[in-house]
Amino acid sequence: MTTATKTQQTMNPTTGQAIEKYELMSPQQTEDAIRKGHQAFTAWKDTSLSERSDLIAKIGQQIRQESDALAQLMQTEMGKSLEEAKQEVELCAGICDYTAKNGPTQLEDEKRPLEGGKAIVAYRPLGLIFGIQPWNFPLYQVVRYSIPNLMAGNGILLKHAGNVWGMGQKIAELYAKAGLPENLFQHLCIDHDQAEAVMKHDLVRGVTFTGSASAGKKIAEVAAGSLKKTVLELGSNDAYLILADADLEKAVPACVQGRLNNVGQTCVGAKRFVVEDKIYDAFRDKFVAGMKQAELAPMAREDLRETLHDQVKESVKKGARCILGGEIPGGKGFFYPATVLEDVKPGMPAYDGELFGPVASLIRAKDAKDAMRIANDSRFGLGGGIFSADEKKAIELARDHFDTGMININGYQLAQPQLPFGGVKDSGYGREHGGFGIKEFVNVKSIMITS
């Protein structure tokens, strides 16, 4: 008796039409892929830092050469606008550039003093690193962890989100075109149950995951059971403080951009806008006017839109006022309008949870101290922002009081290759970028030489 092959269907969120059907790998195919990956790693780990750097630079060049195709695939599979897709492509090429230039220095041996001799600290690769990645930045999420780890000498396994498996396959092809050795990067077409088996496999040495806090806890539990190190980049409910001395002409456009980037499907999107009472009305009116002008791409999946709409309805039921949007439009595609909720209070999804879509929560604060309290009144701690004319005061608040991993001041910036990316609390742990991610999955060796 034969078992029917499981399949995964990708859908175009703009039209609701099917794109392509993929067959899931069998347990034996997955086992074979892991063993091939380990074999490729054993050769790769002995290459020089300069060899790896040259290859990473070539991957960056290949990404730029295929910019149009990559952007079009993002639009087709998860609805991203072509403009934002090309920005994502350029960010990924920039990560390759940064890693190729700085990786050799970041990974070179360090000399340390030792009484009666000398010591060396060496950074050596661990083995296969398994990445479980989401759909919202389908190229970037993969490049972010794979490129530094390839530079570090590790091998890569990827389980991509089921609605962007075309991108998973495309990345594997792109890396191969640039000259990456066969099987060193592999996209595994597997489901969640199979992913658990991969995490537990003896040849898998680390797990990195981007997704929800609830899923992250399960990933960490499974990995810990096999004593595997994890890096978790989870959800958030980023607060942006608009203080009484803020320049609204600068703050409002940045806040609109921060909320609507990637149709609001961004972990570090601006989500809660905590506004001092003195300027609340003025900010609200300008902000709503800015949100009204937005032309949005579709959300990535119909179920995501339904979940978001349920959160909006539940928040309104509990006392929030919807002053813009809030209704699912008719017609094809998984569109949702720019939406603004005010009178948002604790106990509402719009205050406590993460609204992963184009919905903004307005919260009134008595003063700057109260605004900071509200911002930190969250189980999440990924990003946030402060708008104030007093830059010194804003830096002090950001450095000493904002309980998050990243803070914007007087603007909205996404990930930067030269700066650490990551959060605290239910937003996870570990860091990517800036020379930090490259050392998350290495064996830091102490070598002591007695004279």
XYZ file of C-alpha atoms in Angstrom:
451
model
C 0.000 0.000 0.000
C 1.431 3.377 -1.003
C 0.988 6.633 0.920
C -0.313 9.637 -1.016
C 2.241 12.405 -1.459
C 1.427 15.572 0.487
C 1.412 18.836 -1.458
C 1.534 22.571 -0.720
C -0.296 25.085 -2.929
C 0.889 28.675 -3.310
C -1.680 31.390 -4.067
C -1.532 34.842 -5.630
C -2.975 37.203 -2.962
C -3.849 39.873 -5.520
C -6.101 37.606 -7.565
C -6.778 34.697 -5.209
C -5.650 32.326 -7.971
C -3.439 29.271 -7.526
C 0.197 29.625 -8.605
C 2.018 26.339 -8.166
C 1.756 23.078 -6.260
C 4.803 21.642 -4.487
C 5.354 18.103 -3.216
C 6.480 17.717 0.371
C 9.675 15.772 0.927
C 9.431 12.328 2.486
C 11.246 11.608 5.779
C 13.888 9.683 3.819
C 14.400 12.549 1.361
C 14.795 14.915 4.307
C 17.308 12.583 5.958
C 19.275 12.362 2.726
C 19.297 16.159 2.391
C 20.636 16.597 5.923
C 23.428 14.099 5.339
C 24.367 15.695 2.027
C 24.366 19.084 3.724
C 26.671 17.824 6.458
C 29.039 16.380 3.888
C 29.132 19.724 2.071
C 29.780 21.485 5.383
C 32.795 19.306 6.213
C 34.523 20.618 3.083
C 33.281 24.226 3.407
C 34.459 24.672 7.015
C 38.061 24.249 5.891
C 37.931 26.982 3.244
C 39.709 30.248 4.010
C 37.910 33.386 5.149
C 38.952 35.112 1.922
C 37.453 32.307 -0.186
C 34.176 32.576 1.676
C 34.219 36.366 1.399
C 34.690 36.196 -2.369
C 31.742 33.807 -2.694
C 29.480 35.993 -0.537
C 30.350 38.991 -2.721
C 29.370 36.989 -5.818
C 26.022 36.114 -4.246
C 25.401 39.835 -3.709
C 26.172 40.479 -7.368
C 23.839 37.670 -8.426
C 21.037 39.112 -6.275
C 21.391 42.477 -8.006
C 21.472 40.847 -11.443
C 18.179 39.077 -10.726
C 16.507 42.014 -8.981
C 13.541 42.237 -11.349
C 12.763 38.506 -11.221
C 13.066 38.420 -7.431
C 10.792 41.442 -7.031
C 8.204 39.986 -9.392
C 8.208 36.686 -7.510
C 7.621 38.493 -4.215
C 4.684 40.361 -5.704
C 3.203 37.171 -7.157
C 3.586 34.974 -4.069
C 2.875 37.347 -1.184
C 1.569 40.565 -2.696
C 4.433 42.949 -1.958
C 4.532 46.065 -4.121
C 7.301 46.094 -6.716
C 8.820 49.220 -5.172
C 9.101 47.648 -1.721
C 10.234 44.347 -3.239
C 13.143 46.047 -4.996
C 14.068 47.785 -1.738
C 14.185 44.351 -0.114
C 16.394 43.028 -2.890
C 18.841 45.908 -2.464
C 18.933 45.391 1.329
C 19.846 41.744 0.743
C 22.615 42.675 -1.670
C 23.825 45.165 0.943
C 23.978 42.401 3.562
C 26.193 40.421 1.205
C 28.410 43.459 0.609
C 28.760 44.149 4.340
C 29.438 40.516 5.202
C 31.991 40.041 2.422
C 33.867 43.174 3.504
C 33.715 42.792 7.284
C 33.271 39.054 7.861
C 36.965 38.109 7.625
C 37.894 40.678 10.278
C 34.975 39.744 12.540
C 35.958 36.066 12.443
C 39.735 36.287 12.613
C 41.581 34.870 15.619
C 42.102 37.157 18.611
C 45.199 37.197 20.798
C 44.616 37.369 24.556
C 47.081 37.615 27.452
C 47.829 34.499 29.526
C 50.102 34.274 32.541
C 53.002 32.003 31.697
C 52.242 31.938 28.006
C 49.791 33.258 25.437
C 46.228 32.593 24.339
C 44.131 32.646 21.197
C 40.355 33.002 20.827
C 39.177 31.318 17.627
C 35.749 31.422 15.995
C 35.012 28.122 14.278
C 31.855 26.915 12.511
C 29.397 24.587 14.215
C 27.769 22.689 11.345
C 24.286 22.771 9.840
C 22.099 25.703 10.881
C 18.355 25.196 10.368
C 16.319 28.320 9.601
C 12.521 28.363 9.870
C 11.497 31.555 8.118
C 8.284 33.551 7.465
C 6.701 34.927 4.335
C 6.602 38.676 4.976
C 10.160 39.399 3.767
C 10.699 36.206 1.777
C 14.161 37.033 0.442
C 15.523 39.101 3.318
C 14.622 36.666 6.116
C 16.635 33.949 4.399
C 19.585 36.112 3.389
C 19.740 37.608 6.900
C 20.661 34.321 8.551
C 22.184 32.323 5.709
C 24.813 34.780 4.474
C 26.548 35.431 7.848
C 26.436 31.716 8.650
C 27.920 30.752 5.294
C 30.632 33.327 5.965
C 31.216 31.707 9.366
C 31.719 28.349 7.630
C 28.387 26.724 8.484
C 25.973 24.854 6.211
C 22.369 25.983 5.757
C 19.006 24.235 5.861
C 15.850 26.275 5.171
C 12.214 25.609 5.876
C 10.441 28.531 4.262
C 6.801 29.502 4.799
C 4.487 27.392 2.640
C 3.086 30.342 0.691
C 6.544 31.412 -0.577
C 8.151 28.123 -1.515
C 8.873 29.523 -4.962
C 11.217 32.012 -3.298
C 12.867 29.240 -1.301
C 13.635 27.397 -4.526
C 14.748 30.611 -6.237
C 17.255 31.428 -3.491
C 18.782 27.959 -3.736
C 19.160 28.399 -7.497
C 20.590 31.900 -7.095
C 23.235 30.768 -4.570
C 24.199 27.889 -6.869
C 24.589 30.257 -9.844
C 26.959 32.381 -7.760
C 29.137 29.330 -7.157
C 28.071 28.034 -3.743
C 29.067 24.367 -3.419
C 26.295 21.840 -3.998
C 24.105 20.976 -0.982
C 25.646 23.668 1.243
C 22.333 25.553 1.100
C 19.180 23.460 0.846
C 15.511 24.438 0.799
C 13.504 21.695 2.503
C 9.887 21.437 1.326
C 8.592 20.059 4.624
C 5.733 20.631 7.061
C 5.851 21.542 10.764
C 6.009 17.932 11.977
C 8.977 17.233 9.736
C 10.634 20.456 10.895
C 10.569 19.172 14.478
C 12.436 16.049 13.383
C 15.052 18.207 11.624
C 15.582 20.279 14.787
C 16.241 17.099 16.765
C 18.657 15.622 14.211
C 22.181 15.025 15.520
C 23.777 16.711 12.498
C 21.800 19.958 12.994
C 23.719 22.215 15.375
C 21.582 25.350 15.634
C 18.084 26.657 14.934
C 17.024 30.173 13.995
C 13.358 31.103 13.783
C 11.374 34.189 12.842
C 7.648 34.196 13.591
C 5.098 34.520 16.374
C 5.953 34.413 20.074
C 3.741 31.357 20.626
C 5.484 29.411 17.858
C 8.868 30.640 19.066
C 8.292 29.149 22.515
C 7.554 25.759 20.944
C 10.644 25.980 18.730
C 12.821 26.857 21.724
C 11.376 23.979 23.755
C 12.042 21.407 21.027
C 15.554 22.716 20.350
C 16.396 22.860 24.058
C 15.389 19.223 24.388
C 18.315 18.404 22.102
C 20.557 21.111 23.587
C 20.535 23.126 20.371
C 21.237 26.829 20.482
C 18.461 29.035 19.093
C 18.051 32.585 17.837
C 14.441 33.782 17.978
C 13.137 36.910 16.250
C 9.494 37.020 17.249
C 6.533 39.364 17.079
C 6.128 42.809 18.529
C 3.740 45.675 19.158
C 6.118 48.560 18.628
C 5.197 51.836 20.308
C 6.065 55.193 18.756
C 6.087 58.115 21.176
C 5.029 61.497 19.830
C 6.074 63.959 22.509
C 4.655 67.450 22.937
C 7.633 69.146 21.236
C 7.583 66.838 18.182
C 7.636 68.298 14.679
C 4.375 66.905 13.309
C 5.343 67.716 9.732
C 8.169 65.211 10.152
C 6.479 62.805 12.561
C 3.222 62.148 10.701
C 4.668 60.986 7.336
C 7.200 58.794 9.147
C 4.460 57.247 11.306
C 2.244 56.567 8.287
C 5.185 54.946 6.512
C 6.047 52.968 9.633
C 2.530 51.596 9.927
C 1.908 50.835 6.256
C 5.301 49.481 5.213
C 4.729 46.036 3.676
C 0.974 46.575 4.247
C 1.655 46.582 7.986
C 2.996 43.021 7.854
C 6.285 43.920 9.507
C 7.533 42.811 12.910
C 9.208 46.186 13.441
C 6.313 48.175 12.026
C 5.052 51.157 14.020
C 1.861 49.857 15.629
C 0.932 51.781 18.783
C 1.142 55.568 18.568
C 1.426 57.014 22.057
C 0.777 60.737 21.829
C 1.100 63.410 24.527
C -2.241 64.986 25.342
C -1.160 68.510 24.308
C -0.773 67.532 20.657
C -2.989 64.440 20.470
C -5.827 65.981 18.439
C -3.479 67.673 15.976
C -1.486 64.487 15.442
C -4.611 62.343 15.079
C -6.145 64.566 12.422
C -2.955 64.774 10.349
C -2.266 61.057 10.790
C -5.760 60.017 9.674
C -5.470 62.306 6.649
C -2.169 60.645 5.735
C -3.572 57.134 6.168
C -6.563 58.004 3.956
C -4.265 58.749 1.020
C -2.592 55.331 1.099
C -2.937 52.898 -1.792
C -2.231 49.447 -0.420
C -1.190 46.128 -1.883
C -3.050 43.023 -0.662
C -2.273 41.136 2.500
C -0.400 37.896 1.937
C -3.176 35.401 2.753
C -6.915 35.385 3.307
C -6.637 33.817 6.769
C -4.267 36.597 7.855
C -6.824 39.187 6.786
C -9.572 37.380 8.702
C -7.459 37.241 11.858
C -6.663 40.955 11.609
C -10.314 41.865 11.074
C -11.337 39.784 14.086
C -8.800 41.683 16.218
C -10.212 44.994 15.011
C -13.806 43.919 15.773
C -12.813 42.608 19.208
C -11.036 45.878 20.056
C -14.098 47.899 18.992
C -16.343 45.601 21.012
C -14.208 46.383 24.062
C -14.467 50.144 23.589
C -12.059 51.264 20.886
C -13.402 53.624 18.207
C -12.678 52.914 14.560
C -12.220 56.313 12.922
C -10.931 55.062 9.565
C -11.305 51.828 7.602
C -12.130 48.657 9.477
C -14.200 46.909 6.774
C -13.197 44.119 4.392
C -13.696 45.366 0.816
C -15.478 43.382 -1.863
C -13.812 42.047 -4.994
C -10.862 39.787 -5.684
C -7.717 39.613 -3.612
C -6.921 39.796 0.080
C -7.070 43.569 0.510
C -7.660 45.409 3.787
C -7.954 49.200 4.137
C -5.721 51.507 6.139
C -7.445 51.523 9.527
C -7.129 53.728 12.618
C -8.406 52.883 16.096
C -8.482 55.332 18.991
C -9.460 55.108 22.667
C -7.300 51.979 22.711
C -6.880 50.554 26.212
C -5.316 47.532 27.950
C -7.333 44.370 27.457
C -7.878 45.033 23.749
C -6.041 43.154 20.983
C -5.024 46.546 19.577
C -3.195 47.313 22.840
C -1.961 43.945 24.101
C -1.381 41.919 20.945
C 0.172 42.308 17.546
C -2.011 43.543 14.688
C -0.105 42.266 11.655
C -1.653 44.456 8.995
C -2.481 48.103 8.154
C -4.169 48.959 11.467
C -2.886 51.744 13.745
C -3.665 52.133 17.457
C -3.808 55.676 18.905
C -3.223 56.037 22.633
C -3.362 59.303 24.580
C -0.648 59.950 27.223
C -0.623 62.617 29.950
C 3.054 63.507 29.492
C 6.398 62.065 28.388
C 6.757 59.915 31.501
C 3.298 58.452 30.989
C 4.085 57.852 27.304
C 7.199 55.893 28.234
C 5.202 53.843 30.740
C 2.618 52.963 28.093
C 5.311 52.077 25.560
C 6.895 49.593 27.982
C 3.514 48.203 29.054
C 3.857 45.316 26.622
C 5.040 41.733 26.676
C 6.960 42.545 23.493
C 10.210 44.441 23.075
C 11.495 44.475 19.508
C 11.474 48.070 18.239
C 9.962 51.463 18.863
C 10.352 55.149 18.191
C 10.454 58.628 19.691
C 9.611 61.948 18.045
C 10.919 64.993 19.897
C 12.728 68.247 19.149
C 15.004 67.507 22.124
C 17.385 64.972 20.619
C 19.443 64.641 23.809
C 16.323 63.812 25.831
C 15.128 61.358 23.173
C 18.486 59.545 23.159
C 18.386 59.281 26.957
C 14.867 57.813 26.847
C 15.885 55.391 24.119
C 19.096 54.256 25.782
C 18.045 54.128 29.428
C 14.283 53.588 29.529
C 12.861 52.072 26.317
C 12.732 48.303 26.939
C 13.293 47.180 23.354
C 16.175 46.086 21.153
C 15.893 48.884 18.574
C 14.635 52.473 18.702
C 14.122 55.051 15.941
C 14.400 58.750 16.787
C 12.637 61.300 14.554
C 12.237 58.881 11.672
C 11.431 55.346 10.604
C 14.222 52.997 9.548
C 14.108 49.267 8.872
C 16.960 46.782 9.294
C 20.485 47.978 8.558
C 23.364 45.568 7.709
C 25.788 47.432 10.006
C 23.513 47.540 13.084
C 22.271 44.752 15.397
C 18.710 43.547 14.873
C 16.720 41.767 17.579
C 14.585 42.203 20.668
C 13.868 41.316 24.288
C 10.952 39.873 26.278
C 8.448 38.017 24.078
C 10.155 39.420 20.988
C 12.859 36.805 21.401
C 16.612 36.751 21.826
C 19.806 36.763 19.827
C 20.922 39.301 17.245
C 21.351 39.506 13.497
C 23.501 41.945 11.482
C 26.297 44.278 12.480
C 28.849 41.578 13.269
C 26.612 40.112 15.972
C 24.695 37.547 13.926
C 27.885 36.137 12.443
C 28.943 34.939 15.913
C 25.611 33.482 17.058
C 26.398 30.028 15.662
C 30.142 29.576 16.072
C 32.303 27.633 18.480
C 34.238 30.272 20.429
C 37.423 28.383 21.277
C 39.972 29.291 23.943
C 43.437 28.038 23.019
C 46.008 28.380 25.841
C 49.713 27.992 25.048
C 52.169 27.680 27.918
C 55.639 29.001 27.162
